[in-house]
PDB file of C-alpha atoms in Angstrom:
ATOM      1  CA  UNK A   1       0.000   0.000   0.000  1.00  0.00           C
ATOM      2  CA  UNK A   2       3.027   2.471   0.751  1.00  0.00           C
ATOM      3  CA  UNK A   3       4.389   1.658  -2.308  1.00  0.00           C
ATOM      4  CA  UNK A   4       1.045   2.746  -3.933  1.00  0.00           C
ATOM      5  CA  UNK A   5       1.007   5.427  -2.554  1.00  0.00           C
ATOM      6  CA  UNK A   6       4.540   6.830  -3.188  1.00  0.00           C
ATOM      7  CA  UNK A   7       3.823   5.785  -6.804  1.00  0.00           C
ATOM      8  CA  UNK A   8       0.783   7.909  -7.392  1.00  0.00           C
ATOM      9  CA  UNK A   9       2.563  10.986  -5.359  1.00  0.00           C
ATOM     10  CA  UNK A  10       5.523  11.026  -7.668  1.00  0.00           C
ATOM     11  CA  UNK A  11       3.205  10.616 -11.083  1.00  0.00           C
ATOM     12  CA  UNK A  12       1.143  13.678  -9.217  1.00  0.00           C
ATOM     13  CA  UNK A  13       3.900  15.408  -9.163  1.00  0.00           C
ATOM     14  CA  UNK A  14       5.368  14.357 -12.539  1.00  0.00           C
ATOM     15  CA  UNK A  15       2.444  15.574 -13.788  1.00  0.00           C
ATOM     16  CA  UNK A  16       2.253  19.298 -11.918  1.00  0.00           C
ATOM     17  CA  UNK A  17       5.622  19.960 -13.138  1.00  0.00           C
ATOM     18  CA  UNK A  18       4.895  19.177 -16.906  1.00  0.00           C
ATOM     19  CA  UNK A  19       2.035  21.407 -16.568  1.00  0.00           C
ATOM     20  CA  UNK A  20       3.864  24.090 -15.096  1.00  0.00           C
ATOM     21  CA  UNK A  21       6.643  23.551 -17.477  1.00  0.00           C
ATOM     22  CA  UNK A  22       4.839  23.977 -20.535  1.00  0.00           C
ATOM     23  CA  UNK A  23       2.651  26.963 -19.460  1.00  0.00           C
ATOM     24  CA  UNK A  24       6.156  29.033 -18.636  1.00  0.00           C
ATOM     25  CA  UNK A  25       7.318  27.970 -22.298  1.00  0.00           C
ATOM     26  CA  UNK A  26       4.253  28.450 -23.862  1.00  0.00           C
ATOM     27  CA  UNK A  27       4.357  31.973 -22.555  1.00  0.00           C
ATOM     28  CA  UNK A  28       8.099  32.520 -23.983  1.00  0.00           C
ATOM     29  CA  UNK A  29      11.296  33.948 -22.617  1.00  0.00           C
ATOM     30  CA  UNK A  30      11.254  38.021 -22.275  1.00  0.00           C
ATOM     31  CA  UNK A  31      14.730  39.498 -23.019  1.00  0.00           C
ATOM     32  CA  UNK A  32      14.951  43.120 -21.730  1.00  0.00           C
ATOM     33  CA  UNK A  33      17.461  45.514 -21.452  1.00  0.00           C
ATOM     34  CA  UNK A  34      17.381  49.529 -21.613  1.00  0.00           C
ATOM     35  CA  UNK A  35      13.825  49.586 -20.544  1.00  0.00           C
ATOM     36  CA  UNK A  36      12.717  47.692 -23.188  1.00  0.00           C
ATOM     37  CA  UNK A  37      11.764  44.470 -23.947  1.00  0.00           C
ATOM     38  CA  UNK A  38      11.376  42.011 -26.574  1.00  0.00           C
ATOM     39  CA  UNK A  39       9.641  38.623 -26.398  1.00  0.00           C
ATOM     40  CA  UNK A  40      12.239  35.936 -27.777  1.00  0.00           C
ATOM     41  CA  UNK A  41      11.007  33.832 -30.305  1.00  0.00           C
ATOM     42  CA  UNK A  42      12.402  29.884 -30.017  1.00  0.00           C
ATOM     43  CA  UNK A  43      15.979  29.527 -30.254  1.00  0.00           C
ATOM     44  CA  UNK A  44      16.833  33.146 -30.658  1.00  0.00           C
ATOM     45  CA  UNK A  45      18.690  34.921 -27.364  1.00  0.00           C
ATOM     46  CA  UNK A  46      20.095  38.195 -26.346  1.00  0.00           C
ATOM     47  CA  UNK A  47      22.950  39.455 -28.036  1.00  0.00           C
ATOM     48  CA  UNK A  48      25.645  41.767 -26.564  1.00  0.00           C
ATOM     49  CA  UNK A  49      25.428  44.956 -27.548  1.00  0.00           C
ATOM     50  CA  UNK A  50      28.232  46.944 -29.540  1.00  0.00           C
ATOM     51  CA  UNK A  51      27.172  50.651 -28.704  1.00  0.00           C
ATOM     52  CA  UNK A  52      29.155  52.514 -26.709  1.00  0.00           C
ATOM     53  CA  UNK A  53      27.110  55.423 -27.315  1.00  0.00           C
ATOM     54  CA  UNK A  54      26.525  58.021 -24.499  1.00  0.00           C
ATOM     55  CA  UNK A  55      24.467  60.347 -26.544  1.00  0.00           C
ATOM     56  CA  UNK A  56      21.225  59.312 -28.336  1.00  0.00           C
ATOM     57  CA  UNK A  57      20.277  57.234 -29.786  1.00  0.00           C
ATOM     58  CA  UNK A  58      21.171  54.450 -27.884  1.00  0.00           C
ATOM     59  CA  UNK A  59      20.938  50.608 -28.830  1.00  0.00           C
ATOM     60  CA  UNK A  60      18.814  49.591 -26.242  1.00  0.00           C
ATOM     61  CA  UNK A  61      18.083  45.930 -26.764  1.00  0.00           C
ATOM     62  CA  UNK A  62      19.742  43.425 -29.342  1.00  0.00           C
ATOM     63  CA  UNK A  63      17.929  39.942 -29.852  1.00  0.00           C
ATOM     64  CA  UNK A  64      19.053  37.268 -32.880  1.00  0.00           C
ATOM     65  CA  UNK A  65      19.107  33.809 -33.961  1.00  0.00           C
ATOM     66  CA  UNK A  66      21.770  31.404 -33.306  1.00  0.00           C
ATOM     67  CA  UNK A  67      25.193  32.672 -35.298  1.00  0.00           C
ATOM     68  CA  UNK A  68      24.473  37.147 -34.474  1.00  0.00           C
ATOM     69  CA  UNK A  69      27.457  38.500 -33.200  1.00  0.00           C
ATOM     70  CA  UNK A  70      28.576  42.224 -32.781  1.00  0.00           C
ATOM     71  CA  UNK A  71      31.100  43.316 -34.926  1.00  0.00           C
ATOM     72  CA  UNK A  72      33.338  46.519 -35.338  1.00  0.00           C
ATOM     73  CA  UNK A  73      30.608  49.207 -37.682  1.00  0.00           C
ATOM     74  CA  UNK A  74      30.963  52.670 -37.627  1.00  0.00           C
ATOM     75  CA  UNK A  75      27.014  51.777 -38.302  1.00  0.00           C
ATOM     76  CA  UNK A  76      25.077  52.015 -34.664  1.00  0.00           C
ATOM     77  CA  UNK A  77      21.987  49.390 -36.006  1.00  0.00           C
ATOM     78  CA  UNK A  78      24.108  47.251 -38.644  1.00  0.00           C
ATOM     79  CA  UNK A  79      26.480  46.286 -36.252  1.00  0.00           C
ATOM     80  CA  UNK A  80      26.282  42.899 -35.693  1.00  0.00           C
ATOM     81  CA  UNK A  81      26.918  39.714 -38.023  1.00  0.00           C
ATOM     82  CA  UNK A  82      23.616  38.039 -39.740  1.00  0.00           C
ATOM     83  CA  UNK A  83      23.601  34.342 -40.724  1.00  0.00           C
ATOM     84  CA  UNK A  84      22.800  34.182 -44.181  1.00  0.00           C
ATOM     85  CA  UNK A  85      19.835  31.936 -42.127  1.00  0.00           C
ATOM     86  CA  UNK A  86      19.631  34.372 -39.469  1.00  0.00           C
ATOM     87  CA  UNK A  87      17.871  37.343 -38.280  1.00  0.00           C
ATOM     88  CA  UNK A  88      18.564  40.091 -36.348  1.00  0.00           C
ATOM     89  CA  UNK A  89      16.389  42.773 -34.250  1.00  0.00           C
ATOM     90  CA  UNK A  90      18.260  45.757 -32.635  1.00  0.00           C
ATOM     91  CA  UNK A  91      15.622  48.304 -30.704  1.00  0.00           C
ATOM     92  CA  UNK A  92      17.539  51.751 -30.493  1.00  0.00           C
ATOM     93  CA  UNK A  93      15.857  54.727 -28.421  1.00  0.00           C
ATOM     94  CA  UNK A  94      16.337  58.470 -27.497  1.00  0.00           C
ATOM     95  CA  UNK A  95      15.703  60.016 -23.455  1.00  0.00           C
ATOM     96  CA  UNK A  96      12.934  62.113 -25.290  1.00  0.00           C
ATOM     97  CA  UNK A  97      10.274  62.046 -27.949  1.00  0.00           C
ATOM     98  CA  UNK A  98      12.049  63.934 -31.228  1.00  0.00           C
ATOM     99  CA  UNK A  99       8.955  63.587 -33.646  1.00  0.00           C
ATOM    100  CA  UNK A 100       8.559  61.345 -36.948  1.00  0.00           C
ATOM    101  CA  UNK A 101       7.144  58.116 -35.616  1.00  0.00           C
ATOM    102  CA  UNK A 102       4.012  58.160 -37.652  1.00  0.00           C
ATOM    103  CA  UNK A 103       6.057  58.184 -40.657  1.00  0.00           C
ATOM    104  CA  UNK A 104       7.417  53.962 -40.184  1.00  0.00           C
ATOM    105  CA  UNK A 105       4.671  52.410 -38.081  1.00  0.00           C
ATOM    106  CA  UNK A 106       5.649  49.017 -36.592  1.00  0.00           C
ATOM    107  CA  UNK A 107       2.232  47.415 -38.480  1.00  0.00           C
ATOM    108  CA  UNK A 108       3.837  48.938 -42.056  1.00  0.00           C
ATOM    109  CA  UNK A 109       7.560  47.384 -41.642  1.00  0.00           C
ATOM    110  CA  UNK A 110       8.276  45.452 -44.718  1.00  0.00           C
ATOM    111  CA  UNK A 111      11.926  43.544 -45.502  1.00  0.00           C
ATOM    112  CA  UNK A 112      13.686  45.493 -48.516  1.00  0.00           C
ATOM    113  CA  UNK A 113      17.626  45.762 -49.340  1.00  0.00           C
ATOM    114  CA  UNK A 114      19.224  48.915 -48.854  1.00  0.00           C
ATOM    115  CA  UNK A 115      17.436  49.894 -45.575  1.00  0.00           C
ATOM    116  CA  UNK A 116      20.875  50.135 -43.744  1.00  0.00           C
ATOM    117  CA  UNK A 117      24.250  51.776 -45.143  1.00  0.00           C
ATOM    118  CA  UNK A 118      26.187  49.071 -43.781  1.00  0.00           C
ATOM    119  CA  UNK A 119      24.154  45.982 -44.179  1.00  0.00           C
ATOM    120  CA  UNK A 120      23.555  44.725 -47.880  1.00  0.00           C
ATOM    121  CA  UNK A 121      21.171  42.430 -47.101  1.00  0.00           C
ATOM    122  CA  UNK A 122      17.097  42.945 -46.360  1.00  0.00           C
ATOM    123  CA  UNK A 123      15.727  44.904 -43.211  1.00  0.00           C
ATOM    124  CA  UNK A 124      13.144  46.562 -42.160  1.00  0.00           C
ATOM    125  CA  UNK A 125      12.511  50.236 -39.575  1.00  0.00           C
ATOM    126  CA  UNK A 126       9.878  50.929 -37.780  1.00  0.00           C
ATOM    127  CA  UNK A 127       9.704  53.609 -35.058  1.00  0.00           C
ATOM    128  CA  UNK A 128       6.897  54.239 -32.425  1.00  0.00           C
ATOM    129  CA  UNK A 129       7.132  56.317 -29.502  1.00  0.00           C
ATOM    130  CA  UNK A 130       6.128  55.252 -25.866  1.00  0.00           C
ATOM    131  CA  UNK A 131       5.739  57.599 -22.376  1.00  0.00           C
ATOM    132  CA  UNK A 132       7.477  60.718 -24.742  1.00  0.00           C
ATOM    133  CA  UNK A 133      10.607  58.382 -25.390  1.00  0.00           C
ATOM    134  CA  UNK A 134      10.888  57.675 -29.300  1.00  0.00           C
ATOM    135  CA  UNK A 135      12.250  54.248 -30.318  1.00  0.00           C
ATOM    136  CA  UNK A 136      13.374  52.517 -33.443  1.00  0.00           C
ATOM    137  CA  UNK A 137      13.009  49.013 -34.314  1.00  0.00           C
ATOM    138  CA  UNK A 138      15.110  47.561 -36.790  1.00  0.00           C
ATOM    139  CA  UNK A 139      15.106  44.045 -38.091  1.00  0.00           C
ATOM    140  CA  UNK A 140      18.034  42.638 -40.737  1.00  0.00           C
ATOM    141  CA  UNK A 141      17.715  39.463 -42.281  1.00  0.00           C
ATOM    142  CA  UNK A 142      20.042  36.921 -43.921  1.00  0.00           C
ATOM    143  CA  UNK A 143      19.324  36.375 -47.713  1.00  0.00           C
ATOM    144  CA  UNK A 144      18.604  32.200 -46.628  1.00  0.00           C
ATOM    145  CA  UNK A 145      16.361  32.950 -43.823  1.00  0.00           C
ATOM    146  CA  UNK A 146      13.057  31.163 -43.996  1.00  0.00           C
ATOM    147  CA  UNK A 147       9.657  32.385 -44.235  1.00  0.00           C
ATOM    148  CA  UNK A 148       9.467  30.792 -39.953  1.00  0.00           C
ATOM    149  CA  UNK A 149      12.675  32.990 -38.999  1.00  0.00           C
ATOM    150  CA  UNK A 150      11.238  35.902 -40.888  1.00  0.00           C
ATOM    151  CA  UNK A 151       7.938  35.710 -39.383  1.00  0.00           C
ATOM    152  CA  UNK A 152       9.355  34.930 -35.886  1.00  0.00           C
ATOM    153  CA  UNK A 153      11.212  38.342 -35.967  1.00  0.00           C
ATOM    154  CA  UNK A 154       8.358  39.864 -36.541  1.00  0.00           C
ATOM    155  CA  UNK A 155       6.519  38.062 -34.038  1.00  0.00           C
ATOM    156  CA  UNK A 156       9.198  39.466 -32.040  1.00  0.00           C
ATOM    157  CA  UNK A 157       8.498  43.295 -33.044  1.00  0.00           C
ATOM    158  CA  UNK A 158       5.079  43.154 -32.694  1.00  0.00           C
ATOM    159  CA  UNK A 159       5.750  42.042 -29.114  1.00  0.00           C
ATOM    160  CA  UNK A 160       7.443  45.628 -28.145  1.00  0.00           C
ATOM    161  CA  UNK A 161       6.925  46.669 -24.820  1.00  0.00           C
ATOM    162  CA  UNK A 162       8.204  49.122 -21.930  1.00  0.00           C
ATOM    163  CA  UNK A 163       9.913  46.776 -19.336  1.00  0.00           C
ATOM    164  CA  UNK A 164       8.192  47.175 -16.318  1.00  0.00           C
ATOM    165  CA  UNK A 165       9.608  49.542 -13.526  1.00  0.00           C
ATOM    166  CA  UNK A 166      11.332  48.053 -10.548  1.00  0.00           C
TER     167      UNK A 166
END
């Protein structure tokens, strides 16, 4: 009868943590940095940031696929590596609002080449502005990314959000 019992308790608790397991991934993984934040789409992480920047803009947040590393740019968005399967999304953002956003909604971002001086393959801008701070969101692509790493970055956009204050 013990033996029973210890049975069902560790299936009952098998079963708990699978449930609670795939309710935290189902939700997916928040990166955030600079008061931003990003939801990541599967497999992508948080990249390092390059900018050095004091003045604005800033690169606030920098999330890509597997392979997206920074790299030496005199370009503040375009500098990081891209897979030629890869994606990249950097979020750059100024202290205060200084106009334009209406003119590159997030909801009218479409991939074309020659978005970025120092990236030759296809990205995208949008810009928005949130509690009178202005950001831009800017997504590169590798030319052999698929249509699911294409849509997953901008997945990834359309989950833009002000981190939450501490």
């Amino acid at each position: 009868m013990r033996r029973r019992t210890t049975t069902l308790s560790l299936l009952v608790i098998g079963l708990v943590a699978a449930v609670v397991a795939s309710a935290s991934a189902a939700a997916g993984d928040v990166a955030r940095s600079g008061g931003v934040q990003l939801t990541l789409p599967d497999g992508w992480s948080k990249v390092v940031s390059r900018d050095t920047r004091v003045d604005d803009p800033r690169t606030l947040l920098v999330i890509g696929t597997d392979g997206v590393k920074g790299i030496d740019s005199d370009c503040q968005v375009s500098s990081y590596r891209v897979p030629s399967d890869g994606a990249v999304i950097v979020v750059i953002g100024w202290r205060d609002s200084v106009g334009g956003t209406g003119l590159l909604p997030l909801s009218a971002m479409k991939l074309r080449r020659g978005t970025f001086d120092c990236f030759a393959g296809r990205g995208a801008v949008g810009r928005l502005t949130r509690r009178d701070r202005d950001f831009q969101v800017n997504v590169m692509v590798g030319d052999r990314a698929s249509a699911a790493t294409i849509d997953a970055a901008f997945d990834a956009v359309k989950s833009f959000g002000l981190a939450p204050r501490a």
